PDB file of C-alpha atoms and ligand atoms in Angstrom:
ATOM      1  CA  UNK F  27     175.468  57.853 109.004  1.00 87.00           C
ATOM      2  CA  UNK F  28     174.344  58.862 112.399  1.00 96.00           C
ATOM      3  CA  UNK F  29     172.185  56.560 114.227  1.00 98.00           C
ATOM      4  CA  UNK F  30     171.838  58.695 117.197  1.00 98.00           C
ATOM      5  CA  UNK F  31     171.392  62.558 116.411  1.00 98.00           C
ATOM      6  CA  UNK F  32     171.051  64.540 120.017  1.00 98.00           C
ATOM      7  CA  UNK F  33     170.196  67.977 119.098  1.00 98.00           C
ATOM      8  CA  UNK F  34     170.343  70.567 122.147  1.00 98.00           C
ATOM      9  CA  UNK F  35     168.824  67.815 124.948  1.00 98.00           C
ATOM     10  CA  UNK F  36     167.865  69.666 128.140  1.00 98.00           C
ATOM     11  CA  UNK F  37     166.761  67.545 131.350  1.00 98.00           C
ATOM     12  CA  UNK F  38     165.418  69.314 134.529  1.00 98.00           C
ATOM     13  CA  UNK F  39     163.927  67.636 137.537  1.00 98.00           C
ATOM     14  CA  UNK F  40     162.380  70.382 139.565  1.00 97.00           C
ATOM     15  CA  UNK F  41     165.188  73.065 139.936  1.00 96.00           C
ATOM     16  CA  UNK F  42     167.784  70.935 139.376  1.00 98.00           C
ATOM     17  CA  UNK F  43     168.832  71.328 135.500  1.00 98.00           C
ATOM     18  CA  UNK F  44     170.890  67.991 135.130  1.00 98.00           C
ATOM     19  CA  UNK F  45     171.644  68.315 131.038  1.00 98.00           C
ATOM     20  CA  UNK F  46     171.829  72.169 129.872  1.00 98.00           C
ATOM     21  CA  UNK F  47     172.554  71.731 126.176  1.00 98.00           C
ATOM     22  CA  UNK F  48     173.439  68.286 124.577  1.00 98.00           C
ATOM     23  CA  UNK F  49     174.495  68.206 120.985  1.00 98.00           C
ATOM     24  CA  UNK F  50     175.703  64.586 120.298  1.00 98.00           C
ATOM     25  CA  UNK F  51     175.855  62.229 116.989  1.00 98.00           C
ATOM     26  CA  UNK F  52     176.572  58.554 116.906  1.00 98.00           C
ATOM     27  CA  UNK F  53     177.428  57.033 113.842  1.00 98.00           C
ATOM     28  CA  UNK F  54     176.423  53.289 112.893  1.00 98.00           C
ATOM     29  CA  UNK F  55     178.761  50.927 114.846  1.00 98.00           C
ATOM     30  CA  UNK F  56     180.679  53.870 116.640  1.00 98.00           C
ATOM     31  CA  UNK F  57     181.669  52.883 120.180  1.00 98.00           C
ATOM     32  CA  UNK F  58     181.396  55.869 122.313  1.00 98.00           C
ATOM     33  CA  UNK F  59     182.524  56.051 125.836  1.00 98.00           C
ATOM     34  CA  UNK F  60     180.930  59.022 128.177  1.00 98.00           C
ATOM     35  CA  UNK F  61     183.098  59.800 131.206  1.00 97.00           C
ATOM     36  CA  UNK F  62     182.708  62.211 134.162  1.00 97.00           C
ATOM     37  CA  UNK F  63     181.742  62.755 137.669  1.00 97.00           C
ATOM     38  CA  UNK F  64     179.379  61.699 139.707  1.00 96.00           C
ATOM     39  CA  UNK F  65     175.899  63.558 139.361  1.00 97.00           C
ATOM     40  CA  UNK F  66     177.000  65.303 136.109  1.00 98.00           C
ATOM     41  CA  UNK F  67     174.648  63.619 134.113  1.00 98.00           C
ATOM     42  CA  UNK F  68     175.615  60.476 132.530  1.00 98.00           C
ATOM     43  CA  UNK F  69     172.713  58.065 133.287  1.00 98.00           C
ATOM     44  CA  UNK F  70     170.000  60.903 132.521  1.00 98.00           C
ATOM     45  CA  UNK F  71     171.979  61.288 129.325  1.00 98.00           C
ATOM     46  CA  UNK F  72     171.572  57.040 128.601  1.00 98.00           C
ATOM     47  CA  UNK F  73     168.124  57.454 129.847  1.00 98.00           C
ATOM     48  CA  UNK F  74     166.938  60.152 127.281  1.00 98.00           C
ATOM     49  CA  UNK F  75     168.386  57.769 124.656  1.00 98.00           C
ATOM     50  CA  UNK F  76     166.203  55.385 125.072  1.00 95.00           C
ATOM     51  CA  UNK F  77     163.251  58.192 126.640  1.00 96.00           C
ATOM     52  CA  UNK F  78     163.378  56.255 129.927  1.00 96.00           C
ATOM     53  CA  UNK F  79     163.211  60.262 130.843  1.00 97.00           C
ATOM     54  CA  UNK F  80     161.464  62.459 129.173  1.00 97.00           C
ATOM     55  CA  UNK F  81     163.553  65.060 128.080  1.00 98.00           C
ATOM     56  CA  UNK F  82     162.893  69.158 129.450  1.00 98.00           C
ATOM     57  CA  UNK F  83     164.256  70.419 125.971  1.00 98.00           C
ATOM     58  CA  UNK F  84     165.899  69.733 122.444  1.00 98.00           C
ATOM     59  CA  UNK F  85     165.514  66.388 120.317  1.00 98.00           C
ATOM     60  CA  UNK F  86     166.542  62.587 119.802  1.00 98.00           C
ATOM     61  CA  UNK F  87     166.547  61.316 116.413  1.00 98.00           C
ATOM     62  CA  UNK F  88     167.243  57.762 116.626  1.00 98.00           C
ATOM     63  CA  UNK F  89     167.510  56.059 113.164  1.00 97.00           C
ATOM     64  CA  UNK F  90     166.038  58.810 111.536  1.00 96.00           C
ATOM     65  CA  UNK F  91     162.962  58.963 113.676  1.00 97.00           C
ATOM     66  CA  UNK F  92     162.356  61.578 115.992  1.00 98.00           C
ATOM     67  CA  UNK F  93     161.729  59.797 119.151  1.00 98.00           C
ATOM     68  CA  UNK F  94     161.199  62.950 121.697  1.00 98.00           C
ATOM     69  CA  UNK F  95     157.952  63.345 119.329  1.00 97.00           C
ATOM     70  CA  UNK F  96     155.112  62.651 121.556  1.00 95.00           C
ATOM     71  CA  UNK F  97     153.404  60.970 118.701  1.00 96.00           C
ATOM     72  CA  UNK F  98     156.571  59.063 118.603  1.00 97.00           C
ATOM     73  CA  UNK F  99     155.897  54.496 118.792  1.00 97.00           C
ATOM     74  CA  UNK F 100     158.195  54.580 122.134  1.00 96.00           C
ATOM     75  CA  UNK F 101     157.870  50.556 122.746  1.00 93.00           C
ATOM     76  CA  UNK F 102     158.969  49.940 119.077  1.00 94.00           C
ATOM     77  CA  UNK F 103     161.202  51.868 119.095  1.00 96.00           C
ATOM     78  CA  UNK F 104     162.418  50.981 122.435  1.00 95.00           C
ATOM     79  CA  UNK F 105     163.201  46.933 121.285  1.00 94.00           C
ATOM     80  CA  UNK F 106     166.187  48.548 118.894  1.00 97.00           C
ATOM     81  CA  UNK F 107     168.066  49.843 121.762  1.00 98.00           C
ATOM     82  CA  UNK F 108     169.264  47.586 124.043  1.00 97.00           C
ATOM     83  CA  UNK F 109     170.122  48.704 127.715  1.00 97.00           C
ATOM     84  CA  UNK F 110     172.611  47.128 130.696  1.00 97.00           C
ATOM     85  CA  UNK F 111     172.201  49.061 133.863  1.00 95.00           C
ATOM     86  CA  UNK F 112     175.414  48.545 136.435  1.00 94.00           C
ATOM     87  CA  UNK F 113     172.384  46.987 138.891  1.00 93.00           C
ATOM     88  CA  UNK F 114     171.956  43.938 136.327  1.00 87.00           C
ATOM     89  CA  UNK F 115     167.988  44.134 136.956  1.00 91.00           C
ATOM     90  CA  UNK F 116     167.411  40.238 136.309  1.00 96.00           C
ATOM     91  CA  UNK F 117     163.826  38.903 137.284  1.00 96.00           C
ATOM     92  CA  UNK F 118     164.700  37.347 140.564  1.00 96.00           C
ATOM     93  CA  UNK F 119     162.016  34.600 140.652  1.00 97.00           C
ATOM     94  CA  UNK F 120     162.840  33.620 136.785  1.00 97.00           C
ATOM     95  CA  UNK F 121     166.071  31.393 135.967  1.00 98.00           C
ATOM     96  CA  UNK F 122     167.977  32.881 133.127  1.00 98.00           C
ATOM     97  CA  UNK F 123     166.477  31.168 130.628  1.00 98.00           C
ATOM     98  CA  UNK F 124     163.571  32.253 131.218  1.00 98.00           C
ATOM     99  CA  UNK F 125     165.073  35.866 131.865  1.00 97.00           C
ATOM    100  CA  UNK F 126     165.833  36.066 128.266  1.00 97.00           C
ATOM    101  CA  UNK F 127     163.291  34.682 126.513  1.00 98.00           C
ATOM    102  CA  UNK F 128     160.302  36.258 128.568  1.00 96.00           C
ATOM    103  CA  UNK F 129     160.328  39.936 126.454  1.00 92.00           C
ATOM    104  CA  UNK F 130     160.864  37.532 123.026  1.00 94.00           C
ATOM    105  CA  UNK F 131     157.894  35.883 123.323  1.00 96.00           C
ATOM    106  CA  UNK F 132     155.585  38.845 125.007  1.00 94.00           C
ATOM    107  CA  UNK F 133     157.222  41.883 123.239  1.00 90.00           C
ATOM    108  CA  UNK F 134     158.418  40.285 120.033  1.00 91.00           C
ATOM    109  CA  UNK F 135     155.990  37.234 119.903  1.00 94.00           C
ATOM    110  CA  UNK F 136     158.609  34.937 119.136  1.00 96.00           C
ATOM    111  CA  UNK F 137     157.631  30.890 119.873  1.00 97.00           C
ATOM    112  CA  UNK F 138     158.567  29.983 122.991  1.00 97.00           C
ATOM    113  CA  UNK F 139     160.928  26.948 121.320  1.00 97.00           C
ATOM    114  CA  UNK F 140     162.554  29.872 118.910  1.00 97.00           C
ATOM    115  CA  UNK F 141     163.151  32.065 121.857  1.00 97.00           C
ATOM    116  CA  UNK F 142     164.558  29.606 123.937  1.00 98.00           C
ATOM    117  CA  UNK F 143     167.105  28.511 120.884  1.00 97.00           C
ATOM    118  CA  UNK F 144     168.346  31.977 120.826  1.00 97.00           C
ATOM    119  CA  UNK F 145     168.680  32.415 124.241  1.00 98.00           C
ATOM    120  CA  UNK F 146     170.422  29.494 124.444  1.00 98.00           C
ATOM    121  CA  UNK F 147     172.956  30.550 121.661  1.00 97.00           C
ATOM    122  CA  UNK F 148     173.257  33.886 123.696  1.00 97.00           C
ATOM    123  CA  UNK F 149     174.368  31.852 126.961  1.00 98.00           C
ATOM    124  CA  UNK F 150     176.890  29.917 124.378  1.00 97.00           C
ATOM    125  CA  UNK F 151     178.246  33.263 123.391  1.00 96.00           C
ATOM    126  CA  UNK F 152     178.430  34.957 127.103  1.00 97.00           C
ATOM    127  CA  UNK F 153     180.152  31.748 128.576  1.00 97.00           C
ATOM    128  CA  UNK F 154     177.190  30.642 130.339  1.00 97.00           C
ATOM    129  CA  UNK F 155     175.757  27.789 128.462  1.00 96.00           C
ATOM    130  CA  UNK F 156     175.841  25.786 131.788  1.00 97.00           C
ATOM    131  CA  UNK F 157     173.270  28.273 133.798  1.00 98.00           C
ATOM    132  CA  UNK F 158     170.388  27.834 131.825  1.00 98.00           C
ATOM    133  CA  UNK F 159     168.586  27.003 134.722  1.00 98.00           C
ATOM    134  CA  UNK F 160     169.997  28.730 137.330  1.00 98.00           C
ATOM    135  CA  UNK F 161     168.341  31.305 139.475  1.00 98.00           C
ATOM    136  CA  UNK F 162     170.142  35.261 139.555  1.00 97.00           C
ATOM    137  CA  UNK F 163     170.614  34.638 143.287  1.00 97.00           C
ATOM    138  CA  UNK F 164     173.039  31.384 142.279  1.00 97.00           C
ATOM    139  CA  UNK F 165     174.974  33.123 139.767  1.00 97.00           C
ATOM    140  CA  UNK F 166     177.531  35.577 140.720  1.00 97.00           C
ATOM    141  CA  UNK F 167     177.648  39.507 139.997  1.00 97.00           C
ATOM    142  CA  UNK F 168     180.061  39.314 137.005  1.00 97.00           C
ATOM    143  CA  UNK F 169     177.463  36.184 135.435  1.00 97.00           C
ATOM    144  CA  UNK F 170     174.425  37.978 136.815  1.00 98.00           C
ATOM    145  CA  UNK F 171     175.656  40.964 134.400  1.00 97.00           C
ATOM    146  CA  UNK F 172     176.424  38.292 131.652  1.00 98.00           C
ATOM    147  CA  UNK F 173     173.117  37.306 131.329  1.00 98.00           C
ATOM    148  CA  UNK F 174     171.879  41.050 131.786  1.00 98.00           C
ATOM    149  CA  UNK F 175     173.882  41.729 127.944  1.00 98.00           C
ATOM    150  CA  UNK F 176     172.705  38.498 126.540  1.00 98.00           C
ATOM    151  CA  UNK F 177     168.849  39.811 127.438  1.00 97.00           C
ATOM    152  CA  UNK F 178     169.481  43.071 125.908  1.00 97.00           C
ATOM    153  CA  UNK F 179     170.988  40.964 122.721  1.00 97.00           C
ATOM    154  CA  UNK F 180     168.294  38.905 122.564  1.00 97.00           C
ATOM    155  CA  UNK F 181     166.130  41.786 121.789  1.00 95.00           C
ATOM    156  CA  UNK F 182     168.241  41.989 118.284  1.00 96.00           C
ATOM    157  CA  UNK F 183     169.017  45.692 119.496  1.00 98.00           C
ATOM    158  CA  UNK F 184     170.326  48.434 116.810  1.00 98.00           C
ATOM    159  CA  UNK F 185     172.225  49.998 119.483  1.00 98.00           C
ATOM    160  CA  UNK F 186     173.570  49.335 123.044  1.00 98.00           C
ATOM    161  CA  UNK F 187     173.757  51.531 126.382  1.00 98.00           C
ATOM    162  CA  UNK F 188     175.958  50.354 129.042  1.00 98.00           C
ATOM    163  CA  UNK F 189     175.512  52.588 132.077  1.00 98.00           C
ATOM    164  CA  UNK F 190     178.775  51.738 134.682  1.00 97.00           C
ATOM    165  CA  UNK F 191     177.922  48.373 133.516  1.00 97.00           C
ATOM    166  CA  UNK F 192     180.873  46.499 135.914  1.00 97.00           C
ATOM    167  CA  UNK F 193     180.837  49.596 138.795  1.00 96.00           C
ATOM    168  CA  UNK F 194     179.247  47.039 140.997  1.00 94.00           C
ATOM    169  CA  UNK F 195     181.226  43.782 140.853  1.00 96.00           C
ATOM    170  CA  UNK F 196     184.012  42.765 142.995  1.00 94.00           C
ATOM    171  CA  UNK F 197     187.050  43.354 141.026  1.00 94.00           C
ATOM    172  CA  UNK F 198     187.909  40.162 139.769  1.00 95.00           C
ATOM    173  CA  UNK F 199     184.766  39.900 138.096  1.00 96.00           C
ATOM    174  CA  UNK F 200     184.908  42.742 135.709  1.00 97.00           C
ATOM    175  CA  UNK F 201     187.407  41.237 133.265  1.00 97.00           C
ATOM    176  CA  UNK F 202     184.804  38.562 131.854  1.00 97.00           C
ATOM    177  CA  UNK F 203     182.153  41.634 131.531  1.00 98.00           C
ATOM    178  CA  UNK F 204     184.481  43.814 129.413  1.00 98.00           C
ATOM    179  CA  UNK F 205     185.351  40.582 127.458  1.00 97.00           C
ATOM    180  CA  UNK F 206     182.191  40.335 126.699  1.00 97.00           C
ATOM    181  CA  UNK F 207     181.805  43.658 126.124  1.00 98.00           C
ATOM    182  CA  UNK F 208     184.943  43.914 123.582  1.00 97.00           C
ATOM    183  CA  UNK F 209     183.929  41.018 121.858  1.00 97.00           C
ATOM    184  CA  UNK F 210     180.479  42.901 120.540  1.00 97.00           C
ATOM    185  CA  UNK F 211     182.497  46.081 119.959  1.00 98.00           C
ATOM    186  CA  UNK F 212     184.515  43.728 117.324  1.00 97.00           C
ATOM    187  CA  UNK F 213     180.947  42.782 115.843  1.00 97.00           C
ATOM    188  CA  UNK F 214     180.629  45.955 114.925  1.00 97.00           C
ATOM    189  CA  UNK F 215     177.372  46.800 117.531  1.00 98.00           C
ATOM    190  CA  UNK F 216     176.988  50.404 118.093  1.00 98.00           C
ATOM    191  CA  UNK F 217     177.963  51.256 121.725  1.00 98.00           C
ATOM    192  CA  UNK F 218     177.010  53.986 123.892  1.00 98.00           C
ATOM    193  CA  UNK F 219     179.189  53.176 126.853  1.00 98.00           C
ATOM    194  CA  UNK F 220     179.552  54.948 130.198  1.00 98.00           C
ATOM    195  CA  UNK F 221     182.331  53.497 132.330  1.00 96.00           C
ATOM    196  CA  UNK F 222     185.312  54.622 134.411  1.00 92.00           C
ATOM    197  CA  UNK F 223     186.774  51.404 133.084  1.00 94.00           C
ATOM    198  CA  UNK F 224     189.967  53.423 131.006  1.00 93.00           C
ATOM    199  CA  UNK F 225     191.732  50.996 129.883  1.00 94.00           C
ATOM    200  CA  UNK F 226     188.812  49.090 127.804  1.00 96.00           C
ATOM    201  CA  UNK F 227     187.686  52.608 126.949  1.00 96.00           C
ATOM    202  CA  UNK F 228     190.236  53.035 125.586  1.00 95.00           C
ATOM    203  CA  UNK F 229     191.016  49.694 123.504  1.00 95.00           C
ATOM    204  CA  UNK F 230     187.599  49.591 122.060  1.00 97.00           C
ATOM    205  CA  UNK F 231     186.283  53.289 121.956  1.00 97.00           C
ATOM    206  CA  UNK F 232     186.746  55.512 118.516  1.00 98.00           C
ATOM    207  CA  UNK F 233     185.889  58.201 120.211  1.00 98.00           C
ATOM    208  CA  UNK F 234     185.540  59.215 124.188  1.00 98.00           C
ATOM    209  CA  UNK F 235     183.395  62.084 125.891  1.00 98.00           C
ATOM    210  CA  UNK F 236     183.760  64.290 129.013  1.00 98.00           C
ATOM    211  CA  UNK F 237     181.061  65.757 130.621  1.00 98.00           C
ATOM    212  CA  UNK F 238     180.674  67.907 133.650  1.00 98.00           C
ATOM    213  CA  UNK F 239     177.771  69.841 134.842  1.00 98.00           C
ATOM    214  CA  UNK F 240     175.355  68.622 132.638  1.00 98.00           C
ATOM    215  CA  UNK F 241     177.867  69.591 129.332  1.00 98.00           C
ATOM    216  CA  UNK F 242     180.160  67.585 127.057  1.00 98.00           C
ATOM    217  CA  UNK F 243     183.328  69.841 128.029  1.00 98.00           C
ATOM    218  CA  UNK F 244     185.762  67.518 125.737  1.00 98.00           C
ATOM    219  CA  UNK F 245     185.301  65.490 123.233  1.00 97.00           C
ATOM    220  CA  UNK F 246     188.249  63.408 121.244  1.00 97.00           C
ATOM    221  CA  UNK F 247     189.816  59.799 120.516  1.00 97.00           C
ATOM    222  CA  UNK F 248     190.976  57.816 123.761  1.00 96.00           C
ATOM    223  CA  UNK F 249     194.513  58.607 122.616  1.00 95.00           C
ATOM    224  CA  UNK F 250     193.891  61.938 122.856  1.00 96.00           C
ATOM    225  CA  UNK F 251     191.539  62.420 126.195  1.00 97.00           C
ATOM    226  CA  UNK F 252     193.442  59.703 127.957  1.00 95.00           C
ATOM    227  CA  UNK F 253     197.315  61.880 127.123  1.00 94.00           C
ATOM    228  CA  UNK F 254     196.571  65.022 125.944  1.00 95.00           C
ATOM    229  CA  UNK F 255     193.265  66.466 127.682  1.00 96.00           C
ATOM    230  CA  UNK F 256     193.202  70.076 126.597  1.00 96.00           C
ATOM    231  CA  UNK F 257     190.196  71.357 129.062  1.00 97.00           C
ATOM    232  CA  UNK F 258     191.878  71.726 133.133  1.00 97.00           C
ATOM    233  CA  UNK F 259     187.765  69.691 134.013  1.00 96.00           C
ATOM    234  CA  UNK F 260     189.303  66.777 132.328  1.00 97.00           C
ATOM    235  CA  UNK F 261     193.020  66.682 133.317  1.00 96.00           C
ATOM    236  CA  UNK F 262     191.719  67.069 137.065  1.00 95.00           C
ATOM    237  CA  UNK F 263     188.898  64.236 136.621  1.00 96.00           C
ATOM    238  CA  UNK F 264     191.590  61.876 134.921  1.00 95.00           C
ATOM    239  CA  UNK F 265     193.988  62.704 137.410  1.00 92.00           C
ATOM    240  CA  UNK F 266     191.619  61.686 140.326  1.00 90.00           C
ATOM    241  CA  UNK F 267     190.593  58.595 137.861  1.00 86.00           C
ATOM    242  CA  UNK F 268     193.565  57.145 136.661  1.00 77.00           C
TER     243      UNK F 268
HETATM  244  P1  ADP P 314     175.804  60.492 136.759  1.00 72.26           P
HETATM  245  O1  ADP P 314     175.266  59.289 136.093  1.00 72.26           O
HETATM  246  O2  ADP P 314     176.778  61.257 135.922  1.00 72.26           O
HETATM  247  O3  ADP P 314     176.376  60.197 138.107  1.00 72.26           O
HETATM  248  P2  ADP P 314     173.043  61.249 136.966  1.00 72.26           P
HETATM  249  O4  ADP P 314     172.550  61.467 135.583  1.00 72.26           O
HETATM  250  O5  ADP P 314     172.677  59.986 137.635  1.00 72.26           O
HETATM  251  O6  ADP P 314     174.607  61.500 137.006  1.00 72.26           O
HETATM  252  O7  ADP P 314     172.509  62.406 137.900  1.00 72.26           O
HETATM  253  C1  ADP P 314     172.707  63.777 137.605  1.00 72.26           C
HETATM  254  C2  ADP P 314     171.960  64.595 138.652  1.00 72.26           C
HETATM  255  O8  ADP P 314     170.562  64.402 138.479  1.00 72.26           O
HETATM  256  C3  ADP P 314     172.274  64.204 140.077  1.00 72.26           C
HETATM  257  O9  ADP P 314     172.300  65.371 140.854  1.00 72.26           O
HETATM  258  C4  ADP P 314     171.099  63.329 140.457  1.00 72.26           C
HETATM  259  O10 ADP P 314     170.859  63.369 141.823  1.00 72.26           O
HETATM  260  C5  ADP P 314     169.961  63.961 139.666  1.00 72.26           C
HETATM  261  N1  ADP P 314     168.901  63.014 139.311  1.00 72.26           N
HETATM  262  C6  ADP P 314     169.046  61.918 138.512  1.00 72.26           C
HETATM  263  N2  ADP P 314     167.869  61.299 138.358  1.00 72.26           N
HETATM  264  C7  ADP P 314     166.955  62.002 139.062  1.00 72.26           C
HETATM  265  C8  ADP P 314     165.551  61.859 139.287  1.00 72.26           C
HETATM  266  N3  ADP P 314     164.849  60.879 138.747  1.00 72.26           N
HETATM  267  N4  ADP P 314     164.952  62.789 140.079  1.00 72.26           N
HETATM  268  C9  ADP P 314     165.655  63.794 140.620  1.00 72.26           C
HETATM  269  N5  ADP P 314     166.965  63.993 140.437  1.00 72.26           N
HETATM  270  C10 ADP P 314     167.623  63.108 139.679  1.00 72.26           C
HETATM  271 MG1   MG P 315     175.305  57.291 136.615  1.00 72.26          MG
END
């Protein structure tokens, strides 16, 4: 079943028509990886998802709700899809305790003891039990971006959007992300997943996207965008990629 149905999704700002005709399905814990160039579209893609932008045309059904409906519940719906930005977005004057359980306890009302257990189990299960009470600004990028995925988690998300979610760490730093990463793929979480990261995409994607222009150009398994791209868009972006 599809827990994502995009259904002709235009986006303009101004004169400038980023998306020109989206037609996308994810199924229930399908891990799909978006590739492509710079400006053609992938974060305004993510963004629509979740209707961080409002979308110029088309629909978003997401769990059988139509959420581009302006009548649509946008915060409620909003807590089932968890988002990690490559800018990991922590509160800087909060430690990362407090990072986590702030939305529980104003968004989902949780007790502050009960939020702070399953924040704490969340740490456990990023690696970062010991940093509780650390600051972002004492943590480095690849922890920083740790804790980012255990805040989305905490939310109890339906789905997840990574947008270049390791672009901005030093290299050694993005293995313990896409560990982290892999290891909720293997949980079975849905994954919308834009990276240039090839390798992971293609150990834990079922199914990878190109788009170009605003367009998905090509659409197949790793196995077969990774070795046998059939549109010339894709060989050349791979080529320049890879
Ligand atoms: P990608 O993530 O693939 O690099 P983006 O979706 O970020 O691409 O951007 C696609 C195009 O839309 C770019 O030309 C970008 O400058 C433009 N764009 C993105 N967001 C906005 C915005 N809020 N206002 C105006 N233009 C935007
Ligand atoms: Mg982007």
């Amino acid at each position: 079943m599809a827990i994502i149905r995009v259904r002709n999704l235009e986006k303009s700002f101004g004169k400038l028509h980023v998306l020109r005709g989206i037609d996308l399905d994810v199924k229930e814990g399908e891990k799909l990886v978006i590739i492509g160039p710079s400006g053609s579209g992938k974060s305004t893609l993510l963004r629509c998802l979740n209707m961080l932008e409002v979308p110029t045309k088309g629909t978003i059904e997401f769990a059988g709700e139509v959420i581009t409906d302006p009548q649509a519940d946008l915060p409620r719906i909003r807590k089932d899809i968890g988002m990690v930005f490559q800018s990991f977005n922590l509160f800087p004057h909060k430690n990362v305790l407090e990072n986590i359980t702030m939305a529980l306890v104003i968004v989902k009302k949780m007790e502050q003891a009960k939020a702070e257990e399953l924040a704490l189990s969340l740490l456990e299960k990023v690696g970062l039990s010991d940093k509780a009470r650390n600051y972002p600004a004492q943590l480095s990028g690849g922890q920083q971006q740790r804790v980012a995925i255990a805040r989305a988690l905490a939310m109890q998300p339906k789905v997840m959007l990574f947008d270049e979610p390791t672009s901005a760490l030093d290299p050694e730093m993005v293995g313990e992300v896409l560990e982290v990463m892999g290891a909720l793929a293997r949980e079975g979480m849905t994954m919308v997943v834009v990276t240039h990261e090839m390798k992971f995409a293609r150990e834990i994607g079922d199914r990878v996207i190109f788009m170009d222009e605003g367009v998905i150009v090509e659409e197949g398994t790793p196995e077969q965008i990774f070795t046998e791209p059939r549109n010339p868009r894709t060989r050349s972006f791979l080529t320049r990629v890879m």
